[in-house]
mmCIF file of C-alpha atoms in Angstrom:
data_model
loop_
_atom_site.group_PDB
_atom_site.id
_atom_site.type_symbol
_atom_site.label_atom_id
_atom_site.label_comp_id
_atom_site.label_asym_id
_atom_site.label_seq_id
_atom_site.Cartn_x
_atom_site.Cartn_y
_atom_site.Cartn_z
ATOM 1 C CA MET A 1 -118.927 45.879 46.034
ATOM 2 C CA GLN A 2 -118.032 43.982 49.189
ATOM 3 C CA SER A 3 -114.541 43.154 50.433
ATOM 4 C CA GLU A 4 -112.821 41.034 53.072
ATOM 5 C CA ALA A 5 -109.533 41.202 54.958
ATOM 6 C CA LEU A 6 -107.555 38.048 54.164
ATOM 7 C CA ASN A 7 -104.494 37.978 56.423
ATOM 8 C CA ASN A 8 -105.275 41.701 56.703
ATOM 9 C CA VAL A 9 -105.078 42.075 52.910
ATOM 10 C CA ILE A 10 -108.297 43.812 51.856
ATOM 11 C CA THR A 11 -109.601 41.931 48.832
ATOM 12 C CA TYR A 12 -112.762 42.817 46.947
ATOM 13 C CA ALA A 13 -115.270 40.114 46.041
ATOM 14 C CA PRO A 14 -116.703 40.878 42.587
ATOM 15 C CA ASN A 15 -119.575 38.783 41.287
ATOM 16 C CA SER A 16 -118.559 39.444 37.680
ATOM 17 C CA ARG A 17 -115.883 41.106 35.596
ATOM 18 C CA ASP A 18 -118.291 43.830 34.573
ATOM 19 C CA GLU A 19 -118.966 44.665 38.224
ATOM 20 C CA LEU A 20 -115.251 45.040 38.933
ATOM 21 C CA ILE A 21 -114.591 47.108 35.800
ATOM 22 C CA ASP A 22 -117.548 49.402 36.444
ATOM 23 C CA TYR A 23 -116.491 49.953 40.050
ATOM 24 C CA ALA A 24 -112.897 50.715 39.065
ATOM 25 C CA VAL A 25 -113.945 53.098 36.285
ATOM 26 C CA ASP A 26 -116.590 54.899 38.331
ATOM 27 C CA ASN A 27 -114.197 55.404 41.262
ATOM 28 C CA LYS A 28 -110.936 55.758 39.287
ATOM 29 C CA LYS A 29 -109.156 53.034 41.204
ATOM 30 C CA ILE A 30 -105.754 51.396 40.951
ATOM 31 C CA LEU A 31 -106.373 47.681 40.315
ATOM 32 C CA VAL A 32 -103.991 45.316 42.113
ATOM 33 C CA ALA A 33 -104.040 41.544 41.602
ATOM 34 C CA VAL A 34 -104.352 39.383 44.735
ATOM 35 C CA ASN A 35 -103.552 35.675 44.839
ATOM 36 C CA ALA A 36 -102.736 33.062 47.466
ATOM 37 C CA GLU A 37 -99.051 33.952 47.464
ATOM 38 C CA LYS A 38 -99.708 37.646 48.096
ATOM 39 C CA ILE A 39 -102.050 36.784 50.954
ATOM 40 C CA LEU A 40 -99.685 34.240 52.515
ATOM 41 C CA HIS A 41 -96.524 36.310 52.167
ATOM 42 C CA ALA A 42 -98.015 39.741 52.787
ATOM 43 C CA THR A 43 -95.502 42.240 54.147
ATOM 44 C CA ASP A 44 -96.260 45.602 55.697
ATOM 45 C CA GLN A 45 -95.425 47.236 52.370
ATOM 46 C CA SER A 46 -97.351 44.888 50.082
ATOM 47 C CA ARG A 47 -100.356 44.853 52.409
ATOM 48 C CA ALA A 48 -100.426 48.655 52.575
ATOM 49 C CA ILE A 49 -100.208 48.970 48.785
ATOM 50 C CA ILE A 50 -103.130 46.624 48.219
ATOM 51 C CA ASN A 51 -105.214 48.141 51.017
ATOM 52 C CA ARG A 52 -104.796 51.656 49.632
ATOM 53 C CA ASN A 53 -106.144 50.500 46.299
ATOM 54 C CA LEU A 54 -108.509 47.928 44.776
ATOM 55 C CA GLY A 55 -107.272 44.391 45.349
ATOM 56 C CA TYR A 56 -109.160 41.845 43.262
ATOM 57 C CA PRO A 57 -109.045 37.992 43.193
ATOM 58 C CA ASP A 58 -106.568 37.199 40.426
ATOM 59 C CA GLY A 59 -105.956 33.648 41.648
ATOM 60 C CA ILE A 60 -108.193 30.764 42.671
ATOM 61 C CA GLY A 61 -106.728 30.778 46.207
ATOM 62 C CA ALA A 62 -108.075 34.290 46.803
ATOM 63 C CA VAL A 63 -111.440 33.219 45.399
ATOM 64 C CA TRP A 64 -111.649 30.209 47.725
ATOM 65 C CA ALA A 65 -110.766 32.408 50.708
ATOM 66 C CA LEU A 66 -113.487 34.923 49.799
ATOM 67 C CA ARG A 67 -116.057 32.172 49.269
ATOM 68 C CA LYS A 68 -115.150 30.670 52.644
ATOM 69 C CA LYS A 69 -115.934 34.109 54.110
ATOM 70 C CA GLY A 70 -119.423 33.895 52.631
ATOM 71 C CA HIS A 71 -118.992 35.528 49.213
ATOM 72 C CA LYS A 72 -120.217 32.466 47.367
ATOM 73 C CA SER A 73 -120.578 34.074 43.931
ATOM 74 C CA THR A 74 -117.096 35.609 43.810
ATOM 75 C CA VAL A 75 -115.348 34.957 40.487
ATOM 76 C CA LYS A 76 -111.673 34.642 39.610
ATOM 77 C CA ILE A 77 -110.492 37.448 37.340
ATOM 78 C CA PRO A 78 -106.967 36.924 35.951
ATOM 79 C CA GLY A 79 -105.205 40.229 35.459
ATOM 80 C CA CYS A 80 -103.865 39.121 32.068
ATOM 81 C CA GLU A 81 -107.502 38.927 30.922
ATOM 82 C CA LEU A 82 -108.984 41.820 32.897
ATOM 83 C CA TRP A 83 -107.116 44.575 31.063
ATOM 84 C CA LEU A 84 -108.366 43.246 27.735
ATOM 85 C CA ASP A 85 -111.915 43.028 29.104
ATOM 86 C CA LEU A 86 -111.619 46.661 30.165
ATOM 87 C CA ILE A 87 -110.423 47.629 26.685
ATOM 88 C CA GLN A 88 -113.174 45.585 25.046
ATOM 89 C CA LYS A 89 -115.792 47.394 27.093
ATOM 90 C CA HIS A 90 -114.388 50.903 26.742
ATOM 91 C CA HIS A 91 -112.180 51.073 23.630
ATOM 92 C CA ARG A 92 -114.680 53.350 21.880
ATOM 93 C CA ASP A 93 -115.213 55.811 24.719
ATOM 94 C CA LYS A 94 -111.972 55.852 26.756
ATOM 95 C CA SER A 95 -108.332 56.695 26.010
ATOM 96 C CA PHE A 96 -105.415 54.490 27.044
ATOM 97 C CA TYR A 97 -101.758 54.947 27.997
ATOM 98 C CA LEU A 98 -99.416 51.935 28.144
ATOM 99 C CA VAL A 99 -96.127 51.571 30.028
ATOM 100 C CA GLY A 100 -93.998 48.446 30.231
ATOM 101 C CA GLY A 101 -91.869 45.811 28.566
ATOM 102 C CA LYS A 102 -89.031 46.133 26.095
ATOM 103 C CA ASP A 103 -89.425 48.430 23.098
ATOM 104 C CA GLU A 104 -90.210 45.543 20.769
ATOM 105 C CA VAL A 105 -92.807 44.150 23.172
ATOM 106 C CA ILE A 106 -94.661 47.421 23.794
ATOM 107 C CA ASN A 107 -94.572 48.263 20.082
ATOM 108 C CA ALA A 108 -96.003 44.844 19.202
ATOM 109 C CA THR A 109 -98.638 45.222 21.930
ATOM 110 C CA VAL A 110 -99.827 48.563 20.587
ATOM 111 C CA GLU A 111 -99.987 47.294 17.010
ATOM 112 C CA GLN A 112 -101.921 44.205 18.059
ATOM 113 C CA LEU A 113 -104.388 46.259 20.115
ATOM 114 C CA LYS A 114 -105.007 48.598 17.173
ATOM 115 C CA SER A 115 -105.658 45.600 14.963
ATOM 116 C CA GLU A 116 -107.943 43.831 17.443
ATOM 117 C CA PHE A 117 -109.901 46.831 18.748
ATOM 118 C CA GLU A 118 -110.941 49.059 15.893
ATOM 119 C CA GLY A 119 -110.956 52.733 16.818
ATOM 120 C CA ILE A 120 -109.007 52.307 20.075
ATOM 121 C CA ASN A 121 -107.469 55.547 21.323
ATOM 122 C CA ILE A 122 -103.949 54.824 22.577
ATOM 123 C CA CYS A 123 -102.796 58.347 23.367
ATOM 124 C CA ASN A 124 -99.196 57.311 24.060
ATOM 125 C CA PHE A 125 -96.928 54.492 25.272
ATOM 126 C CA ARG A 126 -93.361 53.730 26.294
ATOM 127 C CA ASN A 127 -91.169 50.881 27.493
ATOM 128 C CA GLY A 128 -90.926 49.943 31.157
ATOM 129 C CA TYR A 129 -87.294 50.882 31.736
ATOM 130 C CA LEU A 130 -87.251 54.046 33.826
ATOM 131 C CA LYS A 131 -83.625 54.361 34.849
ATOM 132 C CA THR A 132 -83.580 57.816 36.401
ATOM 133 C CA GLU A 133 -85.830 60.173 38.349
ATOM 134 C CA GLU A 134 -85.773 62.444 35.312
ATOM 135 C CA GLU A 135 -87.281 59.705 33.124
ATOM 136 C CA GLU A 136 -89.975 59.055 35.704
ATOM 137 C CA TYR A 137 -90.742 62.771 35.944
ATOM 138 C CA ALA A 138 -90.944 62.972 32.137
ATOM 139 C CA LEU A 139 -93.399 60.054 32.103
ATOM 140 C CA ILE A 140 -95.625 61.685 34.715
ATOM 141 C CA GLU A 141 -95.591 64.958 32.783
ATOM 142 C CA ASP A 142 -96.482 63.123 29.568
ATOM 143 C CA VAL A 143 -99.401 61.343 31.252
ATOM 144 C CA LYS A 144 -100.626 64.709 32.556
ATOM 145 C CA LYS A 145 -100.310 66.140 29.056
ATOM 146 C CA HIS A 146 -102.318 63.370 27.350
ATOM 147 C CA ARG A 147 -104.841 62.899 30.182
ATOM 148 C CA PRO A 148 -105.715 59.231 29.502
ATOM 149 C CA ASP A 149 -108.761 57.625 31.073
ATOM 150 C CA VAL A 150 -106.922 54.353 31.699
ATOM 151 C CA VAL A 151 -103.220 53.678 32.350
ATOM 152 C CA PHE A 152 -101.708 50.181 32.169
ATOM 153 C CA VAL A 153 -98.301 49.635 33.790
ATOM 154 C CA ALA A 154 -96.493 46.328 33.213
ATOM 155 C CA MET A 155 -93.368 46.269 35.385
ATOM 156 C CA GLY A 156 -93.915 43.740 38.164
ATOM 157 C CA SER A 157 -94.794 44.293 41.823
ATOM 158 C CA PRO A 158 -94.309 46.406 43.837
ATOM 159 C CA LYS A 159 -92.540 48.682 41.347
ATOM 160 C CA GLN A 160 -95.583 49.087 39.116
ATOM 161 C CA GLU A 161 -97.956 49.825 41.986
ATOM 162 C CA LEU A 162 -95.674 52.440 43.525
ATOM 163 C CA LEU A 163 -95.272 54.108 40.139
ATOM 164 C CA MET A 164 -99.034 54.085 39.512
ATOM 165 C CA GLU A 165 -99.629 55.723 42.883
ATOM 166 C CA ARG A 166 -97.109 58.452 42.081
ATOM 167 C CA ILE A 167 -98.706 59.120 38.696
ATOM 168 C CA GLN A 168 -102.241 59.091 40.095
ATOM 169 C CA LYS A 169 -101.353 61.908 42.483
ATOM 170 C CA GLU A 170 -100.792 64.035 39.371
ATOM 171 C CA HIS A 171 -103.475 62.562 37.100
ATOM 172 C CA ASN A 172 -106.602 60.847 38.404
ATOM 173 C CA ALA A 173 -107.536 57.886 36.202
ATOM 174 C CA VAL A 174 -108.056 54.121 36.255
ATOM 175 C CA TYR A 175 -104.773 52.230 36.649
ATOM 176 C CA GLN A 176 -103.941 48.526 36.423
ATOM 177 C CA GLY A 177 -100.659 46.751 37.080
ATOM 178 C CA LEU A 178 -100.038 44.033 34.512
ATOM 179 C CA GLY A 179 -96.744 42.313 35.344
ATOM 180 C CA GLY A 180 -95.822 40.298 32.249
ATOM 181 C CA SER A 181 -99.198 40.561 30.499
ATOM 182 C CA PHE A 182 -97.794 42.319 27.417
ATOM 183 C CA ASP A 183 -95.495 39.331 26.843
ATOM 184 C CA VAL A 184 -98.426 36.937 27.186
ATOM 185 C CA TYR A 185 -100.616 39.041 24.886
ATOM 186 C CA THR A 186 -98.015 39.197 22.122
ATOM 187 C CA GLY A 187 -97.105 35.515 22.407
ATOM 188 C CA ASN A 188 -93.599 35.959 23.822
ATOM 189 C CA VAL A 189 -94.655 34.007 26.903
ATOM 190 C CA LYS A 190 -96.997 31.045 26.549
ATOM 191 C CA ARG A 191 -99.896 30.844 28.965
ATOM 192 C CA ALA A 192 -101.453 27.545 30.047
ATOM 193 C CA PRO A 193 -103.959 26.060 27.555
ATOM 194 C CA LYS A 194 -107.620 26.967 28.083
ATOM 195 C CA TRP A 195 -108.568 23.632 29.699
ATOM 196 C CA TRP A 196 -106.017 24.121 32.497
ATOM 197 C CA VAL A 197 -107.123 27.714 33.041
ATOM 198 C CA LYS A 198 -110.831 26.821 33.015
ATOM 199 C CA ASN A 199 -110.308 24.101 35.626
ATOM 200 C CA ASN A 200 -108.187 26.309 37.912
ATOM 201 C CA LEU A 201 -105.081 24.223 37.247
ATOM 202 C CA GLU A 202 -102.906 26.896 35.677
ATOM 203 C CA TRP A 203 -100.486 26.633 38.607
ATOM 204 C CA THR A 204 -100.175 22.870 37.956
ATOM 205 C CA TYR A 205 -99.399 23.451 34.287
ATOM 206 C CA ARG A 206 -96.691 25.943 35.229
ATOM 207 C CA LEU A 207 -95.209 23.483 37.720
ATOM 208 C CA ILE A 208 -95.107 20.686 35.133
ATOM 209 C CA ASN A 209 -93.351 22.951 32.654
ATOM 210 C CA GLN A 210 -91.131 24.621 35.264
ATOM 211 C CA PRO A 211 -90.251 22.025 37.943
ATOM 212 C CA SER A 212 -88.027 24.615 39.608
ATOM 213 C CA ARG A 213 -91.227 26.287 40.842
ATOM 214 C CA ILE A 214 -91.737 23.427 43.324
ATOM 215 C CA LYS A 215 -90.076 25.382 46.162
ATOM 216 C CA ARG A 216 -92.478 28.260 45.554
ATOM 217 C CA GLN A 217 -95.525 25.993 45.257
ATOM 218 C CA ILE A 218 -94.771 24.101 48.480
ATOM 219 C CA HIS A 219 -95.247 27.335 50.410
ATOM 220 C CA LEU A 220 -98.777 27.514 49.042
ATOM 221 C CA LEU A 221 -99.673 24.364 50.970
ATOM 222 C CA ARG A 222 -99.469 26.547 54.075
ATOM 223 C CA PHE A 223 -102.047 28.848 52.548
ATOM 224 C CA PHE A 224 -104.557 26.046 51.985
ATOM 225 C CA ILE A 225 -103.932 24.593 55.465
ATOM 226 C CA ASN A 226 -104.495 28.016 57.018
ATOM 227 C CA LEU A 227 -107.609 28.453 54.877
ATOM 228 C CA HIS A 228 -108.981 25.091 56.011
ATOM 229 C CA LEU A 229 -108.320 26.055 59.644
ATOM 230 C CA ASN A 230 -110.170 29.370 59.175
ATOM 231 C CA ARG A 231 -107.081 31.456 59.880
ATOM 232 C CA TYR A 232 -107.910 34.064 57.234
#
């Protein structure tokens, strides 16, 4: 699978979701979402985290940048959908470990997954509130004990990526950072309706419903100007 450096952020250019999932599973990668904001506002730390792992085009801005580089068949793969695609493809032959959210959210997530994916092997799970080094150590030891094939961590960046890297040093598996995906999956947070998502207008829907995001969205104009001027 090919990749490009976008503002020195190495981003892979998958032609399909299956291609990305197969590559991640075969090579036991840490999947990190890349969007226009992460490209535009890349810091030394965030850039290094993505470049050490498998950055994929989670947002349409990253897709447009990759297509402008010549990867015309690159597809957008939202992280809040990718983890479920991975489960759909491998719930009968892989084991899963989930970390993230409040107790009620992670419990609801596990119950919903068991209901939706018959026979899924969730070897263990816990909330996303690791308050001490001892709790983090206990989590790593528990992951080593259960030896899952896939680990999902929903804590937000860069905390989730740094934690996944620490765990992977002790247990080699596929990892994906999910941010608030458990909340979306269980209905605690409403995602944009399908029409907006299908037409790459999810950011517009969010702006309409959260006008306070305007300051954040204005910065993205710089991204599209830079893209048009071939600065990536």
